[in-house]
Amino acid sequence: MSRLDSVIERLKAQRACIDAACAAISGLDGPVLELGLGNGRTYDHLRDRLPERRIFVFERQVSAHQDCIPPDEDLFLGDFADRLPDAMSRIKRPAALVHADIGTGDKAASVALARSISAYLVDLMADGALLLSDQPFPDPRLEPCDLPAGVPPGRYHLNRKTA
Ligand code: SAM
């Protein structure tokens, strides 16, 4: 598979997972949390798919496309580790969906980052909420869900918070 094929497959899988997660939370109230704004691609997709939901974004440094920058009141600017612990005071209600796209080229560092913020993130989720992520998030309150057909195992991670 060429590098171009690989990028296309990765983005198609990401879109399929986001679309499946958006459909799966239709009966659950609550905002969406987006960790990792990047250039704003997935934020833009989430707000297209879930126009009625408020989307809070966590990002260290905003460098997204101008059209994909969230309003100040929905942006948690800074390191995840600093912004997640007291985020509920602004979010006000548990999230129905978290999308965490936080990886860098350093796989070990990305896995360690997810592990270090996992408990804070799951604390912000409603019972029954979904966590869709590019890295594994270990937490005893999470149980794995099936990925959409055609998405290779391990490409993305979909988990539901249990009570
Ligand atoms: N979802 C984005 C998109 O579709 O354009 C791509 C996100 S990119 C893979 C990961 C983002 O996470 C980067 O913008 C990076 O700055 C942010 N990030 C990584 N580690 C972070 C941390 N510890 N605290 C805050 N932001 C972080």
JSON list of N, CA, C and O and ligand atoms in Angstrom, two decimals, residues 14 34-43 58-61 78-81 99 101-104 113 134, ligand 1:
[
{"chain": "A", "resi": 14, "resn": "GLN", "atom": "N", "xyz": [-11.48, 7.03, 9.92]},
{"chain": "A", "resi": 14, "resn": "GLN", "atom": "CA", "xyz": [-11.80, 8.05, 10.93]},
{"chain": "A", "resi": 14, "resn": "GLN", "atom": "C", "xyz": [-13.21, 8.60, 10.68]},
{"chain": "A", "resi": 14, "resn": "GLN", "atom": "O", "xyz": [-14.01, 8.72, 11.62]},
{"chain": "A", "resi": 34, "resn": "GLU", "atom": "N", "xyz": [-14.00, 17.53, 22.00]},
{"chain": "A", "resi": 34, "resn": "GLU", "atom": "CA", "xyz": [-13.02, 17.23, 20.94]},
{"chain": "A", "resi": 34, "resn": "GLU", "atom": "C", "xyz": [-11.64, 17.51, 21.51]},
{"chain": "A", "resi": 34, "resn": "GLU", "atom": "O", "xyz": [-11.32, 18.67, 21.82]},
{"chain": "A", "resi": 35, "resn": "LEU", "atom": "N", "xyz": [-10.82, 16.48, 21.66]},
{"chain": "A", "resi": 35, "resn": "LEU", "atom": "CA", "xyz": [-9.45, 16.67, 22.14]},
{"chain": "A", "resi": 35, "resn": "LEU", "atom": "C", "xyz": [-8.52, 16.62, 20.93]},
{"chain": "A", "resi": 35, "resn": "LEU", "atom": "O", "xyz": [-8.45, 15.59, 20.23]},
{"chain": "A", "resi": 36, "resn": "GLY", "atom": "N", "xyz": [-7.81, 17.71, 20.70]},
{"chain": "A", "resi": 36, "resn": "GLY", "atom": "CA", "xyz": [-6.91, 17.79, 19.56]},
{"chain": "A", "resi": 36, "resn": "GLY", "atom": "C", "xyz": [-7.59, 18.47, 18.39]},
{"chain": "A", "resi": 36, "resn": "GLY", "atom": "O", "xyz": [-8.22, 17.81, 17.56]},
{"chain": "A", "resi": 37, "resn": "LEU", "atom": "N", "xyz": [-7.49, 19.79, 18.34]},
{"chain": "A", "resi": 37, "resn": "LEU", "atom": "CA", "xyz": [-8.14, 20.53, 17.23]},
{"chain": "A", "resi": 37, "resn": "LEU", "atom": "C", "xyz": [-7.35, 20.36, 15.94]},
{"chain": "A", "resi": 37, "resn": "LEU", "atom": "O", "xyz": [-7.94, 20.22, 14.86]},
{"chain": "A", "resi": 38, "resn": "GLY", "atom": "N", "xyz": [-6.01, 20.36, 16.04]},
{"chain": "A", "resi": 38, "resn": "GLY", "atom": "CA", "xyz": [-5.18, 20.23, 14.84]},
{"chain": "A", "resi": 38, "resn": "GLY", "atom": "C", "xyz": [-5.54, 21.28, 13.82]},
{"chain": "A", "resi": 38, "resn": "GLY", "atom": "O", "xyz": [-5.64, 22.46, 14.13]},
{"chain": "A", "resi": 39, "resn": "ASN", "atom": "N", "xyz": [-5.78, 20.84, 12.58]},
{"chain": "A", "resi": 39, "resn": "ASN", "atom": "CA", "xyz": [-6.19, 21.84, 11.58]},
{"chain": "A", "resi": 39, "resn": "ASN", "atom": "C", "xyz": [-7.70, 22.00, 11.51]},
{"chain": "A", "resi": 39, "resn": "ASN", "atom": "O", "xyz": [-8.22, 22.71, 10.64]},
{"chain": "A", "resi": 40, "resn": "GLY", "atom": "N", "xyz": [-8.41, 21.33, 12.41]},
{"chain": "A", "resi": 40, "resn": "GLY", "atom": "CA", "xyz": [-9.86, 21.53, 12.53]},
{"chain": "A", "resi": 40, "resn": "GLY", "atom": "C", "xyz": [-10.71, 20.60, 11.70]},
{"chain": "A", "resi": 40, "resn": "GLY", "atom": "O", "xyz": [-11.94, 20.75, 11.66]},
{"chain": "A", "resi": 41, "resn": "ARG", "atom": "N", "xyz": [-10.09, 19.61, 11.05]},
{"chain": "A", "resi": 41, "resn": "ARG", "atom": "CA", "xyz": [-10.85, 18.72, 10.16]},
{"chain": "A", "resi": 41, "resn": "ARG", "atom": "C", "xyz": [-11.95, 17.98, 10.89]},
{"chain": "A", "resi": 41, "resn": "ARG", "atom": "O", "xyz": [-13.11, 17.99, 10.45]},
{"chain": "A", "resi": 42, "resn": "THR", "atom": "N", "xyz": [-11.60, 17.30, 11.98]},
{"chain": "A", "resi": 42, "resn": "THR", "atom": "CA", "xyz": [-12.62, 16.48, 12.65]},
{"chain": "A", "resi": 42, "resn": "THR", "atom": "C", "xyz": [-13.59, 17.36, 13.43]},
{"chain": "A", "resi": 42, "resn": "THR", "atom": "O", "xyz": [-14.77, 17.01, 13.56]},
{"chain": "A", "resi": 43, "resn": "TYR", "atom": "N", "xyz": [-13.13, 18.50, 13.94]},
{"chain": "A", "resi": 43, "resn": "TYR", "atom": "CA", "xyz": [-14.06, 19.44, 14.59]},
{"chain": "A", "resi": 43, "resn": "TYR", "atom": "C", "xyz": [-15.12, 19.88, 13.59]},
{"chain": "A", "resi": 43, "resn": "TYR", "atom": "O", "xyz": [-16.32, 19.89, 13.89]},
{"chain": "A", "resi": 58, "resn": "PHE", "atom": "N", "xyz": [-10.45, 21.00, 23.22]},
{"chain": "A", "resi": 58, "resn": "PHE", "atom": "CA", "xyz": [-9.24, 21.10, 24.04]},
{"chain": "A", "resi": 58, "resn": "PHE", "atom": "C", "xyz": [-8.04, 21.06, 23.11]},
{"chain": "A", "resi": 58, "resn": "PHE", "atom": "O", "xyz": [-7.89, 20.13, 22.30]},
{"chain": "A", "resi": 59, "resn": "GLU", "atom": "N", "xyz": [-7.19, 22.06, 23.23]},
{"chain": "A", "resi": 59, "resn": "GLU", "atom": "CA", "xyz": [-6.04, 22.14, 22.33]},
{"chain": "A", "resi": 59, "resn": "GLU", "atom": "C", "xyz": [-4.97, 23.04, 22.96]},
{"chain": "A", "resi": 59, "resn": "GLU", "atom": "O", "xyz": [-5.28, 24.09, 23.52]},
{"chain": "A", "resi": 60, "resn": "ARG", "atom": "N", "xyz": [-3.73, 22.59, 22.82]},
{"chain": "A", "resi": 60, "resn": "ARG", "atom": "CA", "xyz": [-2.61, 23.33, 23.39]},
{"chain": "A", "resi": 60, "resn": "ARG", "atom": "C", "xyz": [-2.35, 24.65, 22.66]},
{"chain": "A", "resi": 60, "resn": "ARG", "atom": "O", "xyz": [-2.09, 25.68, 23.25]},
{"chain": "A", "resi": 61, "resn": "GLN", "atom": "N", "xyz": [-2.44, 24.56, 21.32]},
{"chain": "A", "resi": 61, "resn": "GLN", "atom": "CA", "xyz": [-2.09, 25.73, 20.50]},
{"chain": "A", "resi": 61, "resn": "GLN", "atom": "C", "xyz": [-2.95, 25.72, 19.24]},
{"chain": "A", "resi": 61, "resn": "GLN", "atom": "O", "xyz": [-2.87, 24.78, 18.44]},
{"chain": "A", "resi": 78, "resn": "GLY", "atom": "N", "xyz": [-4.69, 25.11, 26.19]},
{"chain": "A", "resi": 78, "resn": "GLY", "atom": "CA", "xyz": [-3.63, 24.70, 27.11]},
{"chain": "A", "resi": 78, "resn": "GLY", "atom": "C", "xyz": [-3.45, 23.20, 27.07]},
{"chain": "A", "resi": 78, "resn": "GLY", "atom": "O", "xyz": [-4.07, 22.50, 26.26]},
{"chain": "A", "resi": 79, "resn": "ASP", "atom": "N", "xyz": [-2.58, 22.73, 27.94]},
{"chain": "A", "resi": 79, "resn": "ASP", "atom": "CA", "xyz": [-2.30, 21.30, 27.98]},
{"chain": "A", "resi": 79, "resn": "ASP", "atom": "C", "xyz": [-3.51, 20.54, 28.52]},
{"chain": "A", "resi": 79, "resn": "ASP", "atom": "O", "xyz": [-4.16, 20.99, 29.47]},
{"chain": "A", "resi": 80, "resn": "PHE", "atom": "N", "xyz": [-3.78, 19.39, 27.91]},
{"chain": "A", "resi": 80, "resn": "PHE", "atom": "CA", "xyz": [-4.93, 18.58, 28.39]},
{"chain": "A", "resi": 80, "resn": "PHE", "atom": "C", "xyz": [-4.85, 18.38, 29.90]},
{"chain": "A", "resi": 80, "resn": "PHE", "atom": "O", "xyz": [-5.85, 18.48, 30.61]},
{"chain": "A", "resi": 81, "resn": "ALA", "atom": "N", "xyz": [-3.66, 18.07, 30.38]},
{"chain": "A", "resi": 81, "resn": "ALA", "atom": "CA", "xyz": [-3.50, 17.73, 31.79]},
{"chain": "A", "resi": 81, "resn": "ALA", "atom": "C", "xyz": [-3.86, 18.89, 32.71]},
{"chain": "A", "resi": 81, "resn": "ALA", "atom": "O", "xyz": [-4.27, 18.69, 33.85]},
{"chain": "A", "resi": 99, "resn": "HIS", "atom": "N", "xyz": [-14.36, 12.75, 21.34]},
{"chain": "A", "resi": 99, "resn": "HIS", "atom": "CA", "xyz": [-13.48, 12.33, 20.25]},
{"chain": "A", "resi": 99, "resn": "HIS", "atom": "C", "xyz": [-12.09, 12.82, 20.60]},
{"chain": "A", "resi": 99, "resn": "HIS", "atom": "O", "xyz": [-11.86, 14.03, 20.73]},
{"chain": "A", "resi": 101, "resn": "ASP", "atom": "N", "xyz": [-8.35, 12.78, 19.34]},
{"chain": "A", "resi": 101, "resn": "ASP", "atom": "CA", "xyz": [-7.42, 12.55, 18.22]},
{"chain": "A", "resi": 101, "resn": "ASP", "atom": "C", "xyz": [-6.13, 13.28, 18.60]},
{"chain": "A", "resi": 101, "resn": "ASP", "atom": "O", "xyz": [-5.91, 14.43, 18.21]},
{"chain": "A", "resi": 102, "resn": "ILE", "atom": "N", "xyz": [-5.31, 12.61, 19.40]},
{"chain": "A", "resi": 102, "resn": "ILE", "atom": "CA", "xyz": [-4.24, 13.30, 20.12]},
{"chain": "A", "resi": 102, "resn": "ILE", "atom": "C", "xyz": [-2.84, 12.83, 19.73]},
{"chain": "A", "resi": 102, "resn": "ILE", "atom": "O", "xyz": [-1.86, 13.30, 20.28]},
{"chain": "A", "resi": 103, "resn": "GLY", "atom": "N", "xyz": [-2.79, 11.88, 18.82]},
{"chain": "A", "resi": 103, "resn": "GLY", "atom": "CA", "xyz": [-1.52, 11.24, 18.52]},
{"chain": "A", "resi": 103, "resn": "GLY", "atom": "C", "xyz": [-0.54, 12.13, 17.76]},
{"chain": "A", "resi": 103, "resn": "GLY", "atom": "O", "xyz": [-0.92, 13.00, 16.99]},
{"chain": "A", "resi": 104, "resn": "THR", "atom": "N", "xyz": [0.74, 11.84, 18.01]},
{"chain": "A", "resi": 104, "resn": "THR", "atom": "CA", "xyz": [1.81, 12.45, 17.23]},
{"chain": "A", "resi": 104, "resn": "THR", "atom": "C", "xyz": [2.57, 11.29, 16.58]},
{"chain": "A", "resi": 104, "resn": "THR", "atom": "O", "xyz": [2.17, 10.14, 16.69]},
{"chain": "A", "resi": 113, "resn": "LEU", "atom": "N", "xyz": [0.39, 9.62, 26.90]},
{"chain": "A", "resi": 113, "resn": "LEU", "atom": "CA", "xyz": [-0.47, 10.80, 27.09]},
{"chain": "A", "resi": 113, "resn": "LEU", "atom": "C", "xyz": [-1.90, 10.35, 27.37]},
{"chain": "A", "resi": 113, "resn": "LEU", "atom": "O", "xyz": [-2.55, 10.84, 28.30]},
{"chain": "A", "resi": 134, "resn": "ASP", "atom": "N", "xyz": [-7.99, 7.83, 18.90]},
{"chain": "A", "resi": 134, "resn": "ASP", "atom": "CA", "xyz": [-6.92, 7.25, 18.08]},
{"chain": "A", "resi": 134, "resn": "ASP", "atom": "C", "xyz": [-5.92, 6.46, 18.94]},
{"chain": "A", "resi": 134, "resn": "ASP", "atom": "O", "xyz": [-5.10, 5.73, 18.39]},
{"chain": "B", "resi": 1, "resn": "SAM", "atom": "N1", "xyz": [-8.34, 16.10, 14.94]},
{"chain": "B", "resi": 1, "resn": "SAM", "atom": "C1", "xyz": [-7.43, 17.02, 14.28]},
{"chain": "B", "resi": 1, "resn": "SAM", "atom": "C2", "xyz": [-7.85, 17.27, 12.88]},
{"chain": "B", "resi": 1, "resn": "SAM", "atom": "O1", "xyz": [-8.68, 16.52, 12.34]},
{"chain": "B", "resi": 1, "resn": "SAM", "atom": "O2", "xyz": [-7.34, 18.21, 12.27]},
{"chain": "B", "resi": 1, "resn": "SAM", "atom": "C3", "xyz": [-6.00, 16.55, 14.37]},
{"chain": "B", "resi": 1, "resn": "SAM", "atom": "C4", "xyz": [-5.45, 16.54, 15.77]},
{"chain": "B", "resi": 1, "resn": "SAM", "atom": "S1", "xyz": [-3.72, 16.29, 15.82]},
{"chain": "B", "resi": 1, "resn": "SAM", "atom": "C5", "xyz": [-3.55, 14.61, 15.42]},
{"chain": "B", "resi": 1, "resn": "SAM", "atom": "C6", "xyz": [-3.38, 16.29, 17.54]},
{"chain": "B", "resi": 1, "resn": "SAM", "atom": "C7", "xyz": [-3.55, 17.64, 18.23]},
{"chain": "B", "resi": 1, "resn": "SAM", "atom": "O3", "xyz": [-3.48, 17.44, 19.64]},
{"chain": "B", "resi": 1, "resn": "SAM", "atom": "C8", "xyz": [-2.49, 18.66, 17.88]},
{"chain": "B", "resi": 1, "resn": "SAM", "atom": "O4", "xyz": [-3.10, 19.83, 17.40]},
{"chain": "B", "resi": 1, "resn": "SAM", "atom": "C9", "xyz": [-1.76, 18.92, 19.19]},
{"chain": "B", "resi": 1, "resn": "SAM", "atom": "O5", "xyz": [-1.40, 20.28, 19.37]},
{"chain": "B", "resi": 1, "resn": "SAM", "atom": "C10", "xyz": [-2.80, 18.52, 20.23]},
{"chain": "B", "resi": 1, "resn": "SAM", "atom": "N2", "xyz": [-2.16, 18.02, 21.46]},
{"chain": "B", "resi": 1, "resn": "SAM", "atom": "C11", "xyz": [-1.30, 16.97, 21.57]},
{"chain": "B", "resi": 1, "resn": "SAM", "atom": "N3", "xyz": [-0.92, 16.80, 22.85]},
{"chain": "B", "resi": 1, "resn": "SAM", "atom": "C12", "xyz": [-1.58, 17.76, 23.57]},
{"chain": "B", "resi": 1, "resn": "SAM", "atom": "C13", "xyz": [-1.60, 18.09, 24.96]},
{"chain": "B", "resi": 1, "resn": "SAM", "atom": "N4", "xyz": [-0.89, 17.39, 25.85]},
{"chain": "B", "resi": 1, "resn": "SAM", "atom": "N5", "xyz": [-2.38, 19.12, 25.36]},
{"chain": "B", "resi": 1, "resn": "SAM", "atom": "C14", "xyz": [-3.11, 19.84, 24.44]},
{"chain": "B", "resi": 1, "resn": "SAM", "atom": "N6", "xyz": [-3.12, 19.57, 23.11]},
{"chain": "B", "resi": 1, "resn": "SAM", "atom": "C15", "xyz": [-2.36, 18.55, 22.68]}
]
